């Protein structure tokens, strides 16, 4: 081994390295690792602190794309790896209104860490094109326990786009702080959502001309992505800041003080749509010709838009709020919710109806219009007023009838245009039986196999989802997919001779009739036949895992009822039928019973799920319910010679 | 006057056309692409591919009168679909495409059931903004790769969509090698296909290595499309496929194994990219060249570690025993047993589980075998 430096120099360097002040930070969190590994066993990185500080400034000379009030969020995270030498990755979103600046990472030795940055368009499944962009930031972390300071700044050109702050992150945070530095010239309202059950401390301190409002929470676990999780806004604690007004040189300017101001801005954006209804006249005349009543005319236009305008969303800049002109949507035969709502409004207006643009937050959002913020809504529909009654037309739905409403908008408040004013109303909410599924089976046993026929009737959401799925399947795969759906993908059940109904009918329930053969449902033991009458075992596999972190969102409210008549084979009599079982609560219920009718057995079952979201607090009761259902399902009918 | 003209004509004949004019691609549109009706048997399909054509032109680049190591590759793709259900309408309502080169472009037409042709204004296509990592920048920027997307307006069931995509790529044989990108694919597409054609037109000194499987058509020489010159010629090869059913999504079905498939690769004939005296472009159907394979892997024989030495010694011992037992009758048997022997040792080394085979008995307790495993375990610890 050749030594390049004399040993004495090496010893000196080593001494210097060991005594430099930066190294004391290197081991700062080593003693915490065991504790964090116990508290957050599945995490690789813990943030010892994450602080967002929001500052506001007045823009003396705003450009055309800027507003008078700007905002910036300075974020500093102290990341501590719980494992050695990880590569940390973060995604920073930006768009035309928000820029990301000063991204910096400093290691425990106070040296800048090189950052890999990859930025580009961000695509969401349902949006064809938007101005949303994503920067993926990557940098290496060192040995476990060594803290890295990761900072960046988000700059908002217009304060109206500054809305939600969530406490939870992709990683656990030991101390999470959100601080608003509100200057005296700014009137701001900070709204709290889903704080119940979380120990979030709020302080307000006046520091000269600035009021510092700070929210702090400790040891907040990481957000966990799980299937069927409701939108974050529904269950996670968060803040929405409402910038109500600002004063400059003694003049008070209102921003979003209440819903009137929010509507005022929406209305001003929509004033520039540039509708030219001329090219729509022919189609409107064709659609309402031979329609006798106003309702038939509205239906004709509403259904044409549903059937012929594809959903393709452009949310580029202001197009996230401004509908595309009706003539463009009509010509292109595509549009997003706003484009479809505006086309409906324009066509219905041409047909002589009072039709209006309408803003709404879907069931993904827990807000109503008492919150004057851009985060209050995420959807646009059209309201038509017929003889004083409001009908809400959602052009993005498929196969939905007039006066019927999808689960996602039921019960939600709507903001309806009314010239310079606005109207507030609410979409009707339907009980679970709107989505009723009725199954009627007639079964017989032959050669240890069950054969028979079934009629399945679908209503409401159940019906619409079957119609939509059937329409979206490739022609040549429709029969196979339908049979698969009707057998519940159960390989023991063969579906035959399906009488295909009109899948496009919006008014009548969807009824499917077919024959079936079920194998492996009859067990012969000596003189006895053990028979499984209900092989569907609906909801039997819906037990919530003990480690699930999020509430569970069902696709819809359910009302499922079935009636099965099983003929007793010649030479056999009914030896045993399971006891009836009934269990109900405000959110769900089950009722199942077998009736011995001598030559046949009648099996009836009804399951109702009244609420589309199953809260975590209800998981234990739900799992007990599922266990009871399964006990009932697993008991079999016994026929004996 | 007549004499002057004749002299000029003779002079021209002797002096000028020694270089063949470079052929172009994408100019011939076969009659099959003009079809609007689909066969009765495919009426219930979601969509039908009426025509599909991919053309490639490989030409040598010239600088100051001399051929260089540069090759220009032009690609022209032409596809025509009939859309027959809502699924197809949704699927084709947005069109994503990639072009390479400054002249790269796409042309898109919709043919309505009335016969009216509507050309889509490609100016409204949106380029997907992507930040290319630093390391790739020179390549990407040189290639001018563009990822584009466009929403197709007014699409209805019964419409025919017809689009072409042209790209051009400069390939430097000095840096990228003399073997161009290899391609392998099935001729069974996601939709039934009425007509498909693949065509390669190559300058002197190139060949297309081509193999077809499971009944896929063979490649043919097209003398009419070939261009001959004194200094440079372009020879054209193609293969056609018609009336092809769509691929089936079945369990345990591997498309390339079960359906008519082709693999091809255009290569330069010689290692000297500046050599102009190479022969005409041709087709190589020979498949695996054992000498070339040997050259590729000969170096591996020099790879010498305790594990390899032990493996070779053990395999030799095992094969010698087999041979003395009279089990190995020909070269094929030797190769087979050699493979099984090595596979067993490999699997036990990396998957740590016993492999049950007739070798098991023979291997168990063998000193050398244990040595190999031990050597490998030692290596892993390092």
PDB file of N, CA and C in Angstrom, chain A residues 94 117-121 123 127-130 133 306-308 310-312 314 330-334 398-399 468 471-478 491, chain B residues 43-47 84-87 89-91 93-94 96 126-133 149-156 190-191 246 249 251:
ATOM      1  N   UNK A  94     -47.176  21.909 -10.307  1.00  0.00           N
ATOM      2  CA  UNK A  94     -47.247  23.325 -10.639  1.00  0.00           C
ATOM      3  C   UNK A  94     -48.097  23.497 -11.888  1.00  0.00           C
ATOM      4  N   UNK A 117     -33.959  16.376 -11.225  1.00  0.00           N
ATOM      5  CA  UNK A 117     -35.305  16.934 -11.414  1.00  0.00           C
ATOM      6  C   UNK A 117     -35.821  16.534 -12.793  1.00  0.00           C
ATOM      7  N   UNK A 118     -36.993  15.982 -12.840  1.00  0.00           N
ATOM      8  CA  UNK A 118     -37.592  15.592 -14.113  1.00  0.00           C
ATOM      9  C   UNK A 118     -38.992  16.182 -14.161  1.00  0.00           C
ATOM     10  N   UNK A 119     -39.181  17.171 -15.020  1.00  0.00           N
ATOM     11  CA  UNK A 119     -40.471  17.866 -15.040  1.00  0.00           C
ATOM     12  C   UNK A 119     -41.175  17.659 -16.376  1.00  0.00           C
ATOM     13  N   UNK A 120     -42.465  17.641 -16.346  1.00  0.00           N
ATOM     14  CA  UNK A 120     -43.215  17.506 -17.591  1.00  0.00           C
ATOM     15  C   UNK A 120     -44.700  17.561 -17.335  1.00  0.00           C
ATOM     16  N   UNK A 121     -45.465  17.329 -18.402  1.00  0.00           N
ATOM     17  CA  UNK A 121     -46.927  17.347 -18.271  1.00  0.00           C
ATOM     18  C   UNK A 121     -47.368  16.257 -17.314  1.00  0.00           C
ATOM     19  N   UNK A 123     -50.463  13.878 -16.406  1.00  0.00           N
ATOM     20  CA  UNK A 123     -51.728  13.405 -16.978  1.00  0.00           C
ATOM     21  C   UNK A 123     -52.534  12.686 -15.916  1.00  0.00           C
ATOM     22  N   UNK A 127     -58.529  13.334 -17.568  1.00  0.00           N
ATOM     23  CA  UNK A 127     -58.303  14.627 -18.228  1.00  0.00           C
ATOM     24  C   UNK A 127     -57.385  14.414 -19.427  1.00  0.00           C
ATOM     25  N   UNK A 128     -57.846  14.798 -20.617  1.00  0.00           N
ATOM     26  CA  UNK A 128     -57.020  14.603 -21.820  1.00  0.00           C
ATOM     27  C   UNK A 128     -55.853  15.578 -21.837  1.00  0.00           C
ATOM     28  N   UNK A 129     -56.134  16.845 -21.498  1.00  0.00           N
ATOM     29  CA  UNK A 129     -55.038  17.817 -21.477  1.00  0.00           C
ATOM     30  C   UNK A 129     -55.327  18.907 -20.457  1.00  0.00           C
ATOM     31  N   UNK A 130     -54.330  19.212 -19.659  1.00  0.00           N
ATOM     32  CA  UNK A 130     -54.476  20.312 -18.703  1.00  0.00           C
ATOM     33  C   UNK A 130     -53.130  21.008 -18.576  1.00  0.00           C
ATOM     34  N   UNK A 133     -48.653  20.322 -14.255  1.00  0.00           N
ATOM     35  CA  UNK A 133     -47.322  19.782 -14.520  1.00  0.00           C
ATOM     36  C   UNK A 133     -46.747  19.219 -13.230  1.00  0.00           C
ATOM     37  N   UNK A 306     -76.113  13.050 -24.088  1.00  0.00           N
ATOM     38  CA  UNK A 306     -75.513  11.891 -23.399  1.00  0.00           C
ATOM     39  C   UNK A 306     -74.955  10.871 -24.392  1.00  0.00           C
ATOM     40  N   UNK A 307     -75.737  10.611 -25.452  1.00  0.00           N
ATOM     41  CA  UNK A 307     -75.387   9.526 -26.382  1.00  0.00           C
ATOM     42  C   UNK A 307     -74.333   9.924 -27.415  1.00  0.00           C
ATOM     43  N   UNK A 308     -74.253  11.207 -27.722  1.00  0.00           N
ATOM     44  CA  UNK A 308     -73.438  11.598 -28.881  1.00  0.00           C
ATOM     45  C   UNK A 308     -72.216  12.446 -28.581  1.00  0.00           C
ATOM     46  N   UNK A 310     -68.893  12.718 -26.652  1.00  0.00           N
ATOM     47  CA  UNK A 310     -67.933  11.930 -25.849  1.00  0.00           C
ATOM     48  C   UNK A 310     -67.299  12.819 -24.784  1.00  0.00           C
ATOM     49  N   UNK A 311     -66.876  12.187 -23.693  1.00  0.00           N
ATOM     50  CA  UNK A 311     -66.236  12.952 -22.626  1.00  0.00           C
ATOM     51  C   UNK A 311     -64.734  13.029 -22.885  1.00  0.00           C
ATOM     52  N   UNK A 312     -64.271  14.182 -23.291  1.00  0.00           N
ATOM     53  CA  UNK A 312     -62.822  14.421 -23.414  1.00  0.00           C
ATOM     54  C   UNK A 312     -62.578  15.781 -22.756  1.00  0.00           C
ATOM     55  N   UNK A 314     -60.471  19.062 -21.517  1.00  0.00           N
ATOM     56  CA  UNK A 314     -59.341  19.987 -21.652  1.00  0.00           C
ATOM     57  C   UNK A 314     -59.426  20.945 -20.464  1.00  0.00           C
ATOM     58  N   UNK A 330     -70.438  20.874 -30.123  1.00  0.00           N
ATOM     59  CA  UNK A 330     -71.384  20.247 -31.061  1.00  0.00           C
ATOM     60  C   UNK A 330     -70.650  19.723 -32.304  1.00  0.00           C
ATOM     61  N   UNK A 331     -69.734  20.527 -32.807  1.00  0.00           N
ATOM     62  CA  UNK A 331     -68.996  20.135 -34.017  1.00  0.00           C
ATOM     63  C   UNK A 331     -68.013  18.993 -33.724  1.00  0.00           C
ATOM     64  N   UNK A 332     -67.304  19.121 -32.615  1.00  0.00           N
ATOM     65  CA  UNK A 332     -66.294  18.111 -32.285  1.00  0.00           C
ATOM     66  C   UNK A 332     -66.891  16.811 -31.786  1.00  0.00           C
ATOM     67  N   UNK A 333     -68.088  16.899 -31.270  1.00  0.00           N
ATOM     68  CA  UNK A 333     -68.775  15.764 -30.622  1.00  0.00           C
ATOM     69  C   UNK A 333     -67.982  15.285 -29.407  1.00  0.00           C
ATOM     70  N   UNK A 334     -67.246  16.184 -28.813  1.00  0.00           N
ATOM     71  CA  UNK A 334     -66.645  15.875 -27.521  1.00  0.00           C
ATOM     72  C   UNK A 334     -66.572  17.133 -26.657  1.00  0.00           C
ATOM     73  N   UNK A 398     -74.312   8.588 -18.502  1.00  0.00           N
ATOM     74  CA  UNK A 398     -74.796   7.812 -19.650  1.00  0.00           C
ATOM     75  C   UNK A 398     -76.023   7.031 -19.199  1.00  0.00           C
ATOM     76  N   UNK A 399     -77.024   7.003 -20.031  1.00  0.00           N
ATOM     77  CA  UNK A 399     -78.246   6.215 -19.807  1.00  0.00           C
ATOM     78  C   UNK A 399     -79.054   6.673 -18.600  1.00  0.00           C
ATOM     79  N   UNK A 468     -73.937   1.024 -19.006  1.00  0.00           N
ATOM     80  CA  UNK A 468     -72.678   1.679 -19.398  1.00  0.00           C
ATOM     81  C   UNK A 468     -71.600   0.649 -19.704  1.00  0.00           C
ATOM     82  N   UNK A 471     -72.335  -1.213 -22.990  1.00  0.00           N
ATOM     83  CA  UNK A 471     -72.061  -0.374 -24.167  1.00  0.00           C
ATOM     84  C   UNK A 471     -70.565  -0.240 -24.425  1.00  0.00           C
ATOM     85  N   UNK A 472     -69.776  -0.260 -23.362  1.00  0.00           N
ATOM     86  CA  UNK A 472     -68.342  -0.005 -23.548  1.00  0.00           C
ATOM     87  C   UNK A 472     -67.560  -1.256 -23.959  1.00  0.00           C
ATOM     88  N   UNK A 473     -68.215  -2.412 -23.886  1.00  0.00           N
ATOM     89  CA  UNK A 473     -67.505  -3.653 -24.233  1.00  0.00           C
ATOM     90  C   UNK A 473     -67.514  -3.850 -25.746  1.00  0.00           C
ATOM     91  N   UNK A 474     -66.441  -4.407 -26.257  1.00  0.00           N
ATOM     92  CA  UNK A 474     -66.351  -4.663 -27.696  1.00  0.00           C
ATOM     93  C   UNK A 474     -67.488  -5.580 -28.134  1.00  0.00           C
ATOM     94  N   UNK A 475     -68.043  -5.302 -29.297  1.00  0.00           N
ATOM     95  CA  UNK A 475     -69.178  -6.054 -29.829  1.00  0.00           C
ATOM     96  C   UNK A 475     -69.015  -7.552 -29.672  1.00  0.00           C
ATOM     97  N   UNK A 476     -67.860  -8.062 -30.128  1.00  0.00           N
ATOM     98  CA  UNK A 476     -67.692  -9.503 -30.184  1.00  0.00           C
ATOM     99  C   UNK A 476     -67.514 -10.129 -28.806  1.00  0.00           C
ATOM    100  N   UNK A 477     -67.316  -9.279 -27.782  1.00  0.00           N
ATOM    101  CA  UNK A 477     -67.130  -9.818 -26.427  1.00  0.00           C
ATOM    102  C   UNK A 477     -68.336  -9.587 -25.537  1.00  0.00           C
ATOM    103  N   UNK A 478     -69.370  -8.958 -26.092  1.00  0.00           N
ATOM    104  CA  UNK A 478     -70.523  -8.581 -25.275  1.00  0.00           C
ATOM    105  C   UNK A 478     -71.202  -9.796 -24.633  1.00  0.00           C
ATOM    106  N   UNK A 491     -67.131 -19.789 -11.662  1.00  0.00           N
ATOM    107  CA  UNK A 491     -66.876 -20.829 -12.674  1.00  0.00           C
ATOM    108  C   UNK A 491     -67.796 -22.030 -12.521  1.00  0.00           C
TER     109      UNK A 491
ATOM    110  N   UNK B  43     -68.324  -8.349 -39.385  1.00  0.00           N
ATOM    111  CA  UNK B  43     -69.294  -7.268 -39.162  1.00  0.00           C
ATOM    112  C   UNK B  43     -69.524  -7.013 -37.668  1.00  0.00           C
ATOM    113  N   UNK B  44     -69.394  -8.066 -36.862  1.00  0.00           N
ATOM    114  CA  UNK B  44     -69.677  -7.920 -35.435  1.00  0.00           C
ATOM    115  C   UNK B  44     -68.435  -7.567 -34.621  1.00  0.00           C
ATOM    116  N   UNK B  45     -67.320  -7.379 -35.303  1.00  0.00           N
ATOM    117  CA  UNK B  45     -66.089  -7.014 -34.584  1.00  0.00           C
ATOM    118  C   UNK B  45     -66.147  -5.548 -34.171  1.00  0.00           C
ATOM    119  N   UNK B  46     -65.432  -5.234 -33.110  1.00  0.00           N
ATOM    120  CA  UNK B  46     -65.402  -3.852 -32.622  1.00  0.00           C
ATOM    121  C   UNK B  46     -64.844  -2.905 -33.696  1.00  0.00           C
ATOM    122  N   UNK B  47     -63.762  -3.350 -34.313  1.00  0.00           N
ATOM    123  CA  UNK B  47     -63.152  -2.579 -35.411  1.00  0.00           C
ATOM    124  C   UNK B  47     -62.433  -3.558 -36.322  1.00  0.00           C
ATOM    125  N   UNK B  84     -66.576   0.020 -35.537  1.00  0.00           N
ATOM    126  CA  UNK B  84     -67.898  -0.605 -35.630  1.00  0.00           C
ATOM    127  C   UNK B  84     -68.697  -0.635 -34.334  1.00  0.00           C
ATOM    128  N   UNK B  85     -68.118  -0.122 -33.245  1.00  0.00           N
ATOM    129  CA  UNK B  85     -68.920  -0.045 -32.023  1.00  0.00           C
ATOM    130  C   UNK B  85     -68.432   1.096 -31.138  1.00  0.00           C
ATOM    131  N   UNK B  86     -69.117   1.270 -30.021  1.00  0.00           N
ATOM    132  CA  UNK B  86     -68.814   2.389 -29.128  1.00  0.00           C
ATOM    133  C   UNK B  86     -67.416   2.241 -28.517  1.00  0.00           C
ATOM    134  N   UNK B  87     -67.054   1.002 -28.247  1.00  0.00           N
ATOM    135  CA  UNK B  87     -65.732   0.762 -27.672  1.00  0.00           C
ATOM    136  C   UNK B  87     -64.647   1.314 -28.596  1.00  0.00           C
ATOM    137  N   UNK B  89     -65.018   3.617 -30.880  1.00  0.00           N
ATOM    138  CA  UNK B  89     -65.120   5.081 -30.942  1.00  0.00           C
ATOM    139  C   UNK B  89     -64.361   5.702 -29.768  1.00  0.00           C
ATOM    140  N   UNK B  90     -64.584   5.154 -28.577  1.00  0.00           N
ATOM    141  CA  UNK B  90     -63.888   5.681 -27.390  1.00  0.00           C
ATOM    142  C   UNK B  90     -62.384   5.502 -27.535  1.00  0.00           C
ATOM    143  N   UNK B  91     -61.992   4.319 -27.996  1.00  0.00           N
ATOM    144  CA  UNK B  91     -60.565   4.008 -28.087  1.00  0.00           C
ATOM    145  C   UNK B  91     -59.844   4.912 -29.091  1.00  0.00           C
ATOM    146  N   UNK B  93     -60.936   7.871 -30.148  1.00  0.00           N
ATOM    147  CA  UNK B  93     -61.334   9.285 -30.107  1.00  0.00           C
ATOM    148  C   UNK B  93     -60.168  10.187 -29.731  1.00  0.00           C
ATOM    149  N   UNK B  94     -59.127   9.587 -29.200  1.00  0.00           N
ATOM    150  CA  UNK B  94     -57.907  10.361 -28.990  1.00  0.00           C
ATOM    151  C   UNK B  94     -56.777   9.634 -29.711  1.00  0.00           C
ATOM    152  N   UNK B  96     -52.729   9.325 -30.235  1.00  0.00           N
ATOM    153  CA  UNK B  96     -51.396   9.624 -29.708  1.00  0.00           C
ATOM    154  C   UNK B  96     -50.377   9.141 -30.725  1.00  0.00           C
ATOM    155  N   UNK B 126     -51.459  18.501 -29.661  1.00  0.00           N
ATOM    156  CA  UNK B 126     -50.728  19.053 -28.510  1.00  0.00           C
ATOM    157  C   UNK B 126     -49.467  18.234 -28.293  1.00  0.00           C
ATOM    158  N   UNK B 127     -48.361  18.933 -28.144  1.00  0.00           N
ATOM    159  CA  UNK B 127     -47.126  18.203 -27.862  1.00  0.00           C
ATOM    160  C   UNK B 127     -47.034  17.950 -26.365  1.00  0.00           C
ATOM    161  N   UNK B 128     -46.784  16.710 -26.005  1.00  0.00           N
ATOM    162  CA  UNK B 128     -46.644  16.363 -24.585  1.00  0.00           C
ATOM    163  C   UNK B 128     -45.285  16.870 -24.125  1.00  0.00           C
ATOM    164  N   UNK B 129     -45.334  17.789 -23.208  1.00  0.00           N
ATOM    165  CA  UNK B 129     -44.077  18.370 -22.750  1.00  0.00           C
ATOM    166  C   UNK B 129     -43.357  17.387 -21.831  1.00  0.00           C
ATOM    167  N   UNK B 130     -42.128  17.100 -22.175  1.00  0.00           N
ATOM    168  CA  UNK B 130     -41.360  16.172 -21.347  1.00  0.00           C
ATOM    169  C   UNK B 130     -39.966  16.723 -21.156  1.00  0.00           C
ATOM    170  N   UNK B 131     -39.555  16.690 -19.926  1.00  0.00           N
ATOM    171  CA  UNK B 131     -38.198  17.139 -19.641  1.00  0.00           C
ATOM    172  C   UNK B 131     -37.281  15.942 -19.835  1.00  0.00           C
ATOM    173  N   UNK B 132     -36.493  15.979 -20.877  1.00  0.00           N
ATOM    174  CA  UNK B 132     -35.619  14.844 -21.187  1.00  0.00           C
ATOM    175  C   UNK B 132     -34.419  14.876 -20.234  1.00  0.00           C
ATOM    176  N   UNK B 133     -34.138  13.763 -19.584  1.00  0.00           N
ATOM    177  CA  UNK B 133     -32.973  13.754 -18.700  1.00  0.00           C
ATOM    178  C   UNK B 133     -31.707  14.173 -19.447  1.00  0.00           C
ATOM    179  N   UNK B 149     -50.457  14.424 -29.196  1.00  0.00           N
ATOM    180  CA  UNK B 149     -51.788  13.855 -28.985  1.00  0.00           C
ATOM    181  C   UNK B 149     -52.835  14.808 -29.548  1.00  0.00           C
ATOM    182  N   UNK B 150     -53.909  14.241 -30.011  1.00  0.00           N
ATOM    183  CA  UNK B 150     -54.990  15.072 -30.561  1.00  0.00           C
ATOM    184  C   UNK B 150     -56.319  14.370 -30.327  1.00  0.00           C
ATOM    185  N   UNK B 151     -57.337  15.137 -29.990  1.00  0.00           N
ATOM    186  CA  UNK B 151     -58.686  14.577 -29.850  1.00  0.00           C
ATOM    187  C   UNK B 151     -59.335  14.605 -31.233  1.00  0.00           C
ATOM    188  N   UNK B 152     -59.887  13.491 -31.656  1.00  0.00           N
ATOM    189  CA  UNK B 152     -60.463  13.413 -33.004  1.00  0.00           C
ATOM    190  C   UNK B 152     -61.930  13.830 -32.948  1.00  0.00           C
ATOM    191  N   UNK B 153     -62.298  14.880 -33.677  1.00  0.00           N
ATOM    192  CA  UNK B 153     -63.677  15.363 -33.598  1.00  0.00           C
ATOM    193  C   UNK B 153     -64.656  14.527 -34.422  1.00  0.00           C
ATOM    194  N   UNK B 154     -65.892  14.596 -34.022  1.00  0.00           N
ATOM    195  CA  UNK B 154     -67.025  14.089 -34.792  1.00  0.00           C
ATOM    196  C   UNK B 154     -66.828  12.643 -35.253  1.00  0.00           C
ATOM    197  N   UNK B 155     -66.462  11.784 -34.339  1.00  0.00           N
ATOM    198  CA  UNK B 155     -66.260  10.369 -34.676  1.00  0.00           C
ATOM    199  C   UNK B 155     -67.542   9.596 -34.368  1.00  0.00           C
ATOM    200  N   UNK B 156     -67.966   8.790 -35.328  1.00  0.00           N
ATOM    201  CA  UNK B 156     -69.212   8.045 -35.137  1.00  0.00           C
ATOM    202  C   UNK B 156     -69.014   6.594 -35.549  1.00  0.00           C
ATOM    203  N   UNK B 190     -54.750  -6.682 -32.766  1.00  0.00           N
ATOM    204  CA  UNK B 190     -55.837  -6.581 -31.798  1.00  0.00           C
ATOM    205  C   UNK B 190     -57.211  -6.638 -32.475  1.00  0.00           C
ATOM    206  N   UNK B 191     -57.226  -6.321 -33.751  1.00  0.00           N
ATOM    207  CA  UNK B 191     -58.456  -6.386 -34.554  1.00  0.00           C
ATOM    208  C   UNK B 191     -58.160  -7.223 -35.799  1.00  0.00           C
ATOM    209  N   UNK B 246     -57.970 -11.704 -35.701  1.00  0.00           N
ATOM    210  CA  UNK B 246     -57.338 -10.975 -34.585  1.00  0.00           C
ATOM    211  C   UNK B 246     -56.707 -11.965 -33.592  1.00  0.00           C
ATOM    212  N   UNK B 249     -57.118 -13.420 -26.738  1.00  0.00           N
ATOM    213  CA  UNK B 249     -56.575 -13.277 -25.399  1.00  0.00           C
ATOM    214  C   UNK B 249     -56.942 -14.540 -24.619  1.00  0.00           C
ATOM    215  N   UNK B 251     -55.671 -17.841 -22.022  1.00  0.00           N
ATOM    216  CA  UNK B 251     -54.724 -18.244 -20.990  1.00  0.00           C
ATOM    217  C   UNK B 251     -53.604 -19.085 -21.555  1.00  0.00           C
TER     218      UNK B 251
END
